[in-house]
């Protein structure tokens, strides 16, 4: 079918995005628009002794200056983390209070202490500088090591030693025994560098209080507007849900950073009520670096044991994770349940133990960023495999093959039950595409030009499609992770899909339309997708964790099942046939084996005019469904990276990057390739360019693009991509597994394995900047 | 941005008058540095005096082996100018490698050298070429012009009107880009001209652009990349930051000098 599943349909939404017609939050302008600017702490840790707003208030055009005492005084609740983690001694995690506007203390550079409301954005910012805050500086712990040290400054009173929890997964005694009997043990000390997500559109909010209706409307850059409304209502006491509409219109990228409900949205809603004006706030890039939740930031020591045949006997991990100054919405789950369960990789490992301790530091909160926990796990596992192979003198691909899981379902010792995949086949696909046989010749040729050529693998698995609600709940999640959908067939036969998934660049308006077009044999133009508005879509859990396909689309399929059943009943009644004989094909509803049929739109019309429906049937053609997954989905893949290093400067060029992946069923190969391109590029960014740097005083040293390096087109090669579609997910109706994060998860170890192969030393940390690579070469001399 | 007043100066006198009249007036050329600083509240001039419409401030002319480049000539104009390409292709290439097209079509040579960013490209080029900076009041040799980080010999109210460069026998500029900004982490301009062999380094010095005596001596004796091998580049006095230690920069100075000689 032309526009159905598997067709590279051009994205329906791109015309408006590429012609400047997209409608983003900052494009909203209300009649009574006023603007907010936040007064932010220049110190990483300080007591707030007083706030003098008189100079700001005296400026013409300044409407009000509001502070944290007023906010908490009005009953606005503290910001919460929605996933409860229990320490191994049974104690609950130590969550410190986080007020949208700081009251007694500020805990990171950028922490908001007050908000200025003014007639223009420029004026609000100028007035914010005129607000004088009297700070008493306190000692700072700007990284994990400092936060753990004896006598470290106490960031939250209820987290002694700044520790939030000390958590474990797996059997420690069995793992120790596995390591003890190993013929070879590889040890790695590894950091996972801290990243800033940098969606192209910065965060923004437009909050409007209607005093006549006692009702709030919030336009915001959210990946999950319903979750935002739920949390704003249930925890932050802004307004009950029926008095609060949240709209996430076009959103220019999220990568996780737009999942959370931040101080600014809460403050704008509250300030709108206080001032009776519509309040707009749009972050600039500097503010984004300071206040958007960061990602990663782990320090890990790990040991992996192997028997004499290279079979893994045990894997023991000890990780320290930085949570930042406050616990953001999903922060606790990222280094725990999104991390440790991935430690089995693609391998059959009997014994795994993972200990994770998390700490507060005087830095912006750290939360999920594209991949969330899984890139950290994959980087560890895949560097471990490559390093171990080198130490044991084995081919790294062969070591992986000896340990691959080959039978499904496969229960790992760390919660996951892998349901499908074909790891040896996918690795072979990648090896063939990368011309492994020709590598030695290419290396010799590069050497003639004075270049060091290296090759690295990454065979990764991830868990997507978050998540079975019951399982998530038993592990501490505060919400269920199902998805909802509504399929509305209009009287003229066109279809609207309402989904709780949210598109912020993924292309849902195209791919969701394709699955409907495929099912009913209609052109994609006849299907439109409605999302991102709590007044239109009843509920939804939003988009993150590559869940829109496995969970969001599954809900649409369930609703389509119900529509199809009703369509068949109507057609059978009208055409005087048995329901079982009705087939839907090419936009026709037919009685099979006869020439009797109705056009699709005639059925729609019949349902709505209701002149001739079966006696017990309600008019209309609209169905709703909720889909709760029974398992995660398990996308996997093999990446092979080939690099050339200039030993004189440390400059590294990625000359080839090969991806063979298993995303299950592919709805739109063009969009999937785009996701792989973007994900791998972000992974290359982490591996070679990106790292947030705070100094000891908690000052952000690279809070702009002059100093924080993002990957550019010239930094990446033309990718070679292939898909394995023969192992669809058995746990959702379309067999999809999710493709949004794979690139960012799998790429970093492939890149670092290639560079360390080229330079002949394993001692290289991300990001492998020219300086870092050159230093590693010098150190190994 | 703080409020400011914009003036379009028609002549040097006009610009000087406006500079003196303003409480904290500043000259404006392409705005690629100044406007960005204003947006971030790092600068708040009361008045902006745009010099670009002043007669004779833009464009390139050639007189024999001498190039005269108007202060308000954009990087793109310098890069594309036939006389610059003919008499000093290394300078054309330098201008063509500044920033991105948007920067090159707005940013100017006068703005760049007045700003004297320690990682900017032009200071290395002009210093190595022994250029002369012409202002509304005097002529300043490049050796005297670039004084330190973001500081120059310009007096208050002094306006650069043009830059004069004599064509070298041979020259080349190689920069190694800082991964984020793509400015020079280190850039080396080598020139062999009337004033002898000069090697100017940008991006690396704690006091901004500088000439390297050891490399100049070695290349004066033998204009070959191997001549640099025996020169030791000291990391004392070199910048050290998150993008490169002093030792790494010292290494790059040598590597880039060799490559520049090969490219000349
Ligand atoms: C994204 C980006 C990338 C860049 N990359 C590079 C790069 O790779 N290499 C590089 O060298 N530069 C780079 N730049 C800087 C660029 O070259 C600027 O154009 C230059 O620094 C300033 O020139 P301008 O004409 O824009 O000056 P403006 O910003 O208008 O002014 C800069 C300063 O010079 C003063 N000034 C201007 N004209 C005169 C004059 N005639 N007499 C006296 N004072 C004057 C102004 O008062 C001001 O103080 C980059 C800039 C950006 C924004």
Tab-separated table of C-alpha atoms in Angstrom, chain A residues 223-226 483-485 498-502 530-531 537 539-543 547:
chain	number	residue	atom	x	y	z
A	223	UNK	CA	7.154	16.548	25.808
A	224	UNK	CA	4.199	15.516	27.994
A	225	UNK	CA	1.579	18.201	28.608
A	226	UNK	CA	-0.777	15.861	30.483
A	483	UNK	CA	-0.739	5.438	26.500
A	484	UNK	CA	-4.167	6.470	25.244
A	485	UNK	CA	-5.628	7.042	21.798
A	498	UNK	CA	-5.982	11.896	19.189
A	499	UNK	CA	-2.893	10.632	20.917
A	500	UNK	CA	-1.256	11.173	24.275
A	501	UNK	CA	2.118	10.829	22.592
A	502	UNK	CA	3.724	14.150	21.793
A	530	UNK	CA	-4.178	15.777	17.211
A	531	UNK	CA	-1.821	15.929	20.176
A	537	UNK	CA	-6.770	14.711	24.206
A	539	UNK	CA	-4.907	11.917	28.830
A	540	UNK	CA	-1.512	10.688	27.830
A	541	UNK	CA	1.929	10.035	29.213
A	542	UNK	CA	3.860	11.828	26.485
A	543	UNK	CA	6.975	11.055	24.531
A	547	UNK	CA	7.781	4.980	23.649
